[in-house]
Short mmCIF file of C-alpha atoms and ligand atoms in Angstrom, two decimals:
data_model
loop_
_atom_site.label_atom_id
_atom_site.label_comp_id
_atom_site.label_asym_id
_atom_site.label_seq_id
_atom_site.Cartn_x
_atom_site.Cartn_y
_atom_site.Cartn_z
CA MET D 1 -51.16 98.71 85.30
CA PRO D 2 -50.43 102.39 84.38
CA SER D 3 -49.10 104.61 87.17
CA PHE D 4 -47.34 107.95 87.52
CA VAL D 5 -44.70 108.71 84.96
CA ASN D 6 -41.60 107.86 86.93
CA GLU D 7 -40.29 111.41 87.07
CA ILE D 8 -40.36 113.82 89.95
CA LEU D 9 -38.66 116.98 91.04
CA GLN D 10 -34.96 116.46 90.37
CA ARG D 11 -33.63 118.66 93.21
CA PRO D 12 -35.02 121.06 95.85
CA LEU D 13 -36.67 124.10 94.28
CA GLN D 14 -37.14 127.43 96.03
CA VAL D 15 -40.34 129.13 95.02
CA ALA D 16 -41.94 132.51 95.69
CA CYS D 17 -45.51 133.69 95.05
CA ILE D 18 -46.08 137.41 94.73
CA GLN D 19 -49.47 138.51 96.02
CA ILE D 20 -50.36 142.03 94.84
CA ALA D 21 -53.44 143.94 93.68
CA SER D 22 -53.53 145.44 90.20
CA GLY D 23 -55.10 148.81 89.43
CA PRO D 24 -56.11 150.71 86.30
CA ASP D 25 -52.58 152.03 85.49
CA LYS D 26 -50.89 149.37 83.34
CA ALA D 27 -47.40 150.86 83.60
CA ALA D 28 -47.73 151.11 87.40
CA ASN D 29 -48.88 147.47 87.56
CA ILE D 30 -45.84 146.37 85.57
CA ALA D 31 -43.48 148.48 87.68
CA GLN D 32 -44.95 147.05 90.90
CA VAL D 33 -44.44 143.49 89.65
CA ARG D 34 -40.87 144.19 88.55
CA LYS D 35 -39.95 145.57 91.98
CA LYS D 36 -41.42 142.51 93.74
CA VAL D 37 -39.83 140.02 91.33
CA LEU D 38 -36.40 141.51 91.98
CA GLN D 39 -37.09 141.53 95.74
CA ALA D 40 -38.10 137.85 95.70
CA ALA D 41 -35.15 136.89 93.51
CA ALA D 42 -32.77 138.53 95.99
CA GLY D 43 -33.97 135.89 98.48
CA GLY D 44 -32.34 133.23 96.27
CA VAL D 45 -35.44 131.62 94.71
CA SER D 46 -35.42 129.85 91.34
CA LEU D 47 -39.12 130.10 90.47
CA ILE D 48 -41.43 133.09 90.88
CA VAL D 49 -45.20 133.06 90.36
CA LEU D 50 -47.43 136.08 89.69
CA PRO D 51 -51.22 136.32 90.08
CA GLU D 52 -53.99 136.33 87.47
CA CYS D 53 -54.66 139.50 85.44
CA PHE D 54 -51.91 141.52 87.07
CA ASN D 55 -51.67 144.23 84.39
CA SER D 56 -55.34 145.28 84.42
CA PRO D 57 -58.42 145.50 86.60
CA TYR D 58 -60.14 142.08 86.76
CA SER D 59 -63.13 143.19 84.71
CA THR D 60 -64.59 141.77 81.50
CA ALA D 61 -65.36 145.32 80.38
CA ARG D 62 -61.66 146.28 80.56
CA PHE D 63 -59.80 143.23 79.19
CA ARG D 64 -59.75 144.36 75.54
CA GLU D 65 -58.19 147.72 76.47
CA TYR D 66 -55.27 146.01 78.28
CA ALA D 67 -54.81 143.11 75.84
CA GLU D 68 -51.50 142.52 74.06
CA PRO D 69 -50.33 140.16 71.32
CA LEU D 70 -48.19 137.32 72.70
CA SER D 71 -44.70 138.45 71.82
CA SER D 72 -41.27 137.07 72.50
CA CYS D 73 -39.56 140.32 71.54
CA PRO D 74 -38.06 142.15 74.56
CA ASP D 75 -38.43 145.53 72.81
CA SER D 76 -42.03 145.09 71.68
CA THR D 77 -43.97 148.34 72.06
CA GLU D 78 -47.22 146.56 71.18
CA ALA D 79 -46.74 144.09 74.03
CA PRO D 80 -45.13 146.04 76.89
CA THR D 81 -46.24 143.58 79.59
CA PHE D 82 -44.95 140.47 77.84
CA ALA D 83 -41.72 142.35 77.02
CA ALA D 84 -41.30 143.42 80.63
CA LEU D 85 -41.87 139.86 81.91
CA GLN D 86 -39.22 138.53 79.56
CA LYS D 87 -36.69 141.11 80.77
CA MET D 88 -37.62 140.57 84.43
CA ALA D 89 -37.03 136.81 84.19
CA GLN D 90 -33.60 137.46 82.70
CA GLU D 91 -32.69 140.24 85.10
CA ALA D 92 -33.79 138.16 88.11
CA GLY D 93 -32.32 134.91 86.68
CA VAL D 94 -35.41 132.89 87.57
CA PHE D 95 -38.13 130.81 85.96
CA LEU D 96 -41.05 133.24 85.86
CA ILE D 97 -44.67 132.12 85.76
CA GLY D 98 -46.07 135.37 84.46
CA GLY D 99 -49.47 135.29 86.17
CA SER D 100 -51.86 136.14 83.39
CA ILE D 101 -52.79 139.08 81.21
CA PRO D 102 -55.38 139.55 78.46
CA GLU D 103 -53.85 138.31 75.19
CA ARG D 104 -55.18 139.39 71.76
CA ASP D 105 -54.74 137.03 68.81
CA GLN D 106 -54.57 138.00 65.15
CA ALA D 107 -58.30 137.47 64.70
CA GLY D 108 -58.99 139.88 67.58
CA LYS D 109 -60.07 137.23 70.08
CA ILE D 110 -59.04 137.83 73.70
CA TYR D 111 -57.68 135.11 76.01
CA ASN D 112 -56.65 135.07 79.66
CA THR D 113 -53.04 133.96 79.15
CA CYS D 114 -50.11 132.93 81.32
CA ALA D 115 -46.64 133.21 79.76
CA VAL D 116 -43.74 131.22 81.24
CA TYR D 117 -40.10 132.35 80.91
CA SER D 118 -36.72 130.75 81.51
CA PRO D 119 -33.97 132.44 83.59
CA GLU D 120 -32.45 133.50 80.25
CA GLY D 121 -35.66 135.33 79.32
CA LYS D 122 -36.84 132.76 76.77
CA LEU D 123 -40.59 132.28 76.35
CA LEU D 124 -41.00 128.60 77.27
CA ALA D 125 -44.78 128.22 77.00
CA SER D 126 -48.10 129.98 77.24
CA HIS D 127 -51.35 128.75 78.74
CA ARG D 128 -54.75 130.19 77.82
CA LYS D 129 -57.33 129.76 80.60
CA MET D 130 -59.32 126.73 79.46
CA HIS D 131 -62.36 126.99 81.69
CA LEU D 132 -63.90 130.45 81.66
CA PHE D 133 -65.16 131.89 84.94
CA ASP D 134 -68.91 132.14 84.32
CA ILE D 135 -70.78 131.86 87.59
CA ASP D 136 -73.85 133.43 89.18
CA ILE D 137 -74.28 132.93 92.92
CA PRO D 138 -77.44 134.67 94.18
CA GLY D 139 -76.44 137.32 96.72
CA GLY D 140 -72.76 136.64 95.98
CA MET D 141 -70.39 136.65 93.04
CA SER D 142 -71.58 136.93 89.42
CA PHE D 143 -69.01 136.98 86.64
CA ARG D 144 -69.05 136.08 82.93
CA GLU D 145 -65.57 135.91 81.43
CA SER D 146 -67.14 134.53 78.26
CA ASP D 147 -68.65 137.99 77.59
CA THR D 148 -65.23 139.04 76.27
CA LEU D 149 -62.82 136.10 76.57
CA SER D 150 -62.34 132.97 74.48
CA PRO D 151 -61.17 129.72 76.11
CA GLY D 152 -57.84 128.03 75.50
CA ASN D 153 -57.88 124.50 74.16
CA LYS D 154 -54.74 122.85 75.50
CA ILE D 155 -53.24 121.49 78.68
CA THR D 156 -49.91 123.16 79.36
CA ILE D 157 -46.97 121.27 80.82
CA VAL D 158 -43.61 123.03 80.98
CA ASP D 159 -40.18 121.51 81.44
CA LEU D 160 -38.12 123.59 83.88
CA ASP D 161 -34.64 122.55 82.88
CA GLY D 162 -32.78 120.93 85.78
CA PHE D 163 -35.87 120.60 87.99
CA GLY D 164 -38.62 118.74 86.12
CA LYS D 165 -42.07 119.50 84.81
CA ILE D 166 -44.92 121.69 86.03
CA GLY D 167 -48.55 121.92 84.96
CA ILE D 168 -50.15 125.35 84.53
CA GLY D 169 -53.79 126.31 85.05
CA ILE D 170 -55.42 129.68 85.64
CA CYS D 171 -57.78 130.19 88.57
CA TYR D 172 -61.12 128.59 87.54
CA ASP D 173 -59.07 125.78 85.88
CA LEU D 174 -58.32 124.68 89.47
CA ARG D 175 -61.89 123.40 89.80
CA PHE D 176 -61.46 120.87 86.98
CA ALA D 177 -59.64 117.91 88.48
CA GLU D 178 -58.97 116.36 85.08
CA LEU D 179 -56.51 119.07 84.04
CA SER D 180 -54.43 118.58 87.20
CA MET D 181 -54.58 114.80 87.00
CA ILE D 182 -53.45 114.73 83.40
CA ALA D 183 -50.52 117.09 84.09
CA ALA D 184 -49.43 115.04 87.11
CA ARG D 185 -49.71 111.79 85.20
CA GLU D 186 -47.52 113.34 82.49
CA GLY D 187 -44.84 113.78 85.14
CA ALA D 188 -45.50 117.24 86.60
CA PHE D 189 -44.15 117.58 90.16
CA GLY D 190 -46.13 120.78 90.72
CA LEU D 191 -49.37 122.42 89.62
CA ILE D 192 -49.28 126.20 89.39
CA PHE D 193 -52.40 128.39 89.35
CA PRO D 194 -52.17 132.17 88.95
CA SER D 195 -55.53 133.17 90.43
CA ALA D 196 -58.07 135.67 91.71
CA PHE D 197 -60.76 133.82 93.65
CA ASN D 198 -63.19 136.11 95.44
CA THR D 199 -64.84 136.76 98.80
CA THR D 200 -67.83 134.51 97.97
CA THR D 201 -66.03 131.39 96.73
CA GLY D 202 -62.66 131.97 98.42
CA PRO D 203 -63.69 131.09 101.99
CA LEU D 204 -65.59 128.02 100.77
CA HIS D 205 -63.38 126.50 98.10
CA TRP D 206 -59.90 128.02 97.77
CA GLU D 207 -57.99 126.06 100.41
CA LEU D 208 -60.11 122.95 99.85
CA LEU D 209 -59.32 122.87 96.12
CA GLY D 210 -55.62 123.75 96.50
CA ARG D 211 -54.98 121.04 99.05
CA SER D 212 -57.16 118.52 97.19
CA ARG D 213 -55.31 118.94 93.89
CA ALA D 214 -52.04 118.34 95.79
CA VAL D 215 -53.29 115.25 97.63
CA ASP D 216 -55.18 113.77 94.64
CA ASN D 217 -52.05 113.88 92.55
CA GLN D 218 -49.29 113.64 95.17
CA VAL D 219 -47.64 116.81 93.88
CA TYR D 220 -47.12 120.36 95.14
CA SER D 221 -49.89 122.86 94.36
CA ILE D 222 -48.97 126.53 94.13
CA LEU D 223 -51.82 129.04 94.18
CA CYS D 224 -50.84 132.67 93.66
CA SER D 225 -53.66 135.17 94.20
CA GLN D 226 -54.25 138.87 93.76
CA SER D 227 -54.50 140.57 97.16
CA ARG D 228 -57.76 142.12 98.40
CA ALA D 229 -58.54 145.57 96.97
CA PRO D 230 -61.24 147.94 98.25
CA PRO D 231 -64.55 148.32 96.31
CA PRO D 232 -65.38 148.98 93.52
CA ALA D 233 -62.52 146.65 92.52
CA TYR D 234 -63.20 142.91 92.09
CA PRO D 235 -62.93 141.46 95.64
CA SER D 236 -59.97 139.09 95.28
CA TRP D 237 -59.68 136.53 98.06
CA GLY D 238 -55.91 136.62 98.59
CA TYR D 239 -54.54 133.76 100.73
CA SER D 240 -51.90 132.59 98.25
CA MET D 241 -50.75 129.18 99.38
CA ILE D 242 -48.38 126.33 98.64
CA SER D 243 -49.50 122.81 99.58
CA ASP D 244 -47.26 119.78 99.70
CA PRO D 245 -48.25 116.29 98.39
CA MET D 246 -49.63 115.35 101.83
CA GLY D 247 -51.93 118.40 101.75
CA ARG D 248 -49.93 120.39 104.31
CA ILE D 249 -49.87 124.14 103.68
CA VAL D 250 -46.15 124.92 103.65
CA ALA D 251 -46.53 128.65 102.94
CA GLY D 252 -49.51 130.96 103.09
CA ALA D 253 -50.50 134.62 102.88
CA LYS D 254 -53.48 136.53 104.27
CA GLU D 255 -55.52 139.17 102.41
CA SER D 256 -52.94 141.89 101.85
CA ASP D 257 -49.87 142.26 99.62
CA ASP D 258 -47.22 139.70 100.48
CA ILE D 259 -44.54 137.40 99.11
CA ILE D 260 -44.62 133.80 100.30
CA TYR D 261 -41.69 131.41 100.00
CA ALA D 262 -41.28 127.63 100.14
CA THR D 263 -38.74 124.99 99.21
CA LEU D 264 -40.23 122.10 97.24
CA GLU D 265 -38.50 118.85 98.23
CA PRO D 266 -38.20 115.72 96.03
CA ASP D 267 -38.12 113.52 99.17
CA VAL D 268 -41.52 114.79 100.29
CA ILE D 269 -43.04 113.75 96.96
CA ARG D 270 -41.25 110.40 97.00
CA GLU D 271 -42.19 109.62 100.60
CA SER D 272 -45.86 110.52 100.13
CA ARG D 273 -46.08 108.22 97.10
CA GLN D 274 -44.35 105.37 98.93
CA ALA D 275 -46.50 105.74 102.02
CA ILE D 276 -49.82 106.02 100.17
CA PRO D 277 -49.29 104.21 96.84
CA ILE D 278 -52.50 105.34 95.08
CA SER D 279 -50.89 105.34 91.66
CA SER D 280 -50.57 101.56 91.65
CA GLN D 281 -53.91 101.03 93.39
CA ARG D 282 -56.15 102.65 90.78
CA ARG D 283 -58.95 100.47 89.38
CA TYR D 284 -58.68 100.91 85.63
CA ASP D 285 -60.48 97.59 85.37
CA VAL D 286 -63.54 99.42 86.72
CA TYR D 287 -63.19 103.04 85.42
CA PRO D 288 -61.33 104.70 82.53
CA ASP D 289 -57.76 105.93 82.84
CA ILE D 290 -58.33 109.68 82.48
CA GLY D 291 -54.67 110.47 83.08
CA ALA D 292 -53.71 108.58 79.94
CA PHE D 293 -55.09 111.46 77.84
CA PRO D 294 -52.57 112.19 75.06
CA ILE D 295 -50.92 115.62 75.26
CA VAL D 296 -50.24 117.12 71.84
N1 LIG A 1 -61.71 133.95 89.17
C1 LIG A 1 -61.80 132.69 88.75
O1 LIG A 1 -61.44 132.37 87.65
C2 LIG A 1 -62.32 131.60 89.61
C3 LIG A 1 -63.02 131.87 90.88
O2 LIG A 1 -63.03 132.96 91.45
C4 LIG A 1 -63.76 130.72 91.43
O3 LIG A 1 -63.67 129.62 90.86
O4 LIG A 1 -64.44 130.86 92.43
#
């Protein structure tokens, strides 16, 4: 009977999520993030997470203007945000989950992309938001990322050397349980979601989804949001949170700018899986084994 890949977090991992609001000034957005990354790193963390679309307003009409080619050159003038992230990771000496920014490919398509860096400043992976945020709630939030964005087509799992693997999704990807399940079944100890939920869906679904993804998969879930900005900006929900494999919120923010910290513990993962052994209790004789999806 298939079960979890027998890998978990190799040692305790100190994590920080930086909750900030981006504005129209790209250079100011980058400078704000750099200051906070260095502040969080001074607290001794090994992994720092940034929110979705931190270098631009969260607006389909603006993404193209702020888009950059994905570059791994620290001196790139075409890609100042990616270059700055690379240098920040190195300067801070941390794994950096670079939130997301609009990425432009050679054909001119735009993606909502998260770049991940090692403490040496090496680009380890990039994830393009797979599920585009197209919703229309009467009297509430309407948004159509597909007006200007293209979707990514791959599940992203990153090996953090010395700790283990994480799965990456961006915001709306959180709603699709398959992505999380596949990453966890591939051995991820944590699921990380740079995000910007909103004041319509946030109060209903944000905590519910974050805790559910953690409990479903017996992993940590790490949700890093933009903070709330006044109108006419997109109304980000805030409430960045880290849930443990039992669904306990081990760190949480409110609406405003903040940095939250938590230590992820291998024993907590191990104990939750021993106490509630769902991985060996699945009924693949009755339903298909979704988690066995091959990652290319
Ligand atoms: N902004 C998003 O991608 C998702 C979101 O706000 C929601 O799912 O609700």
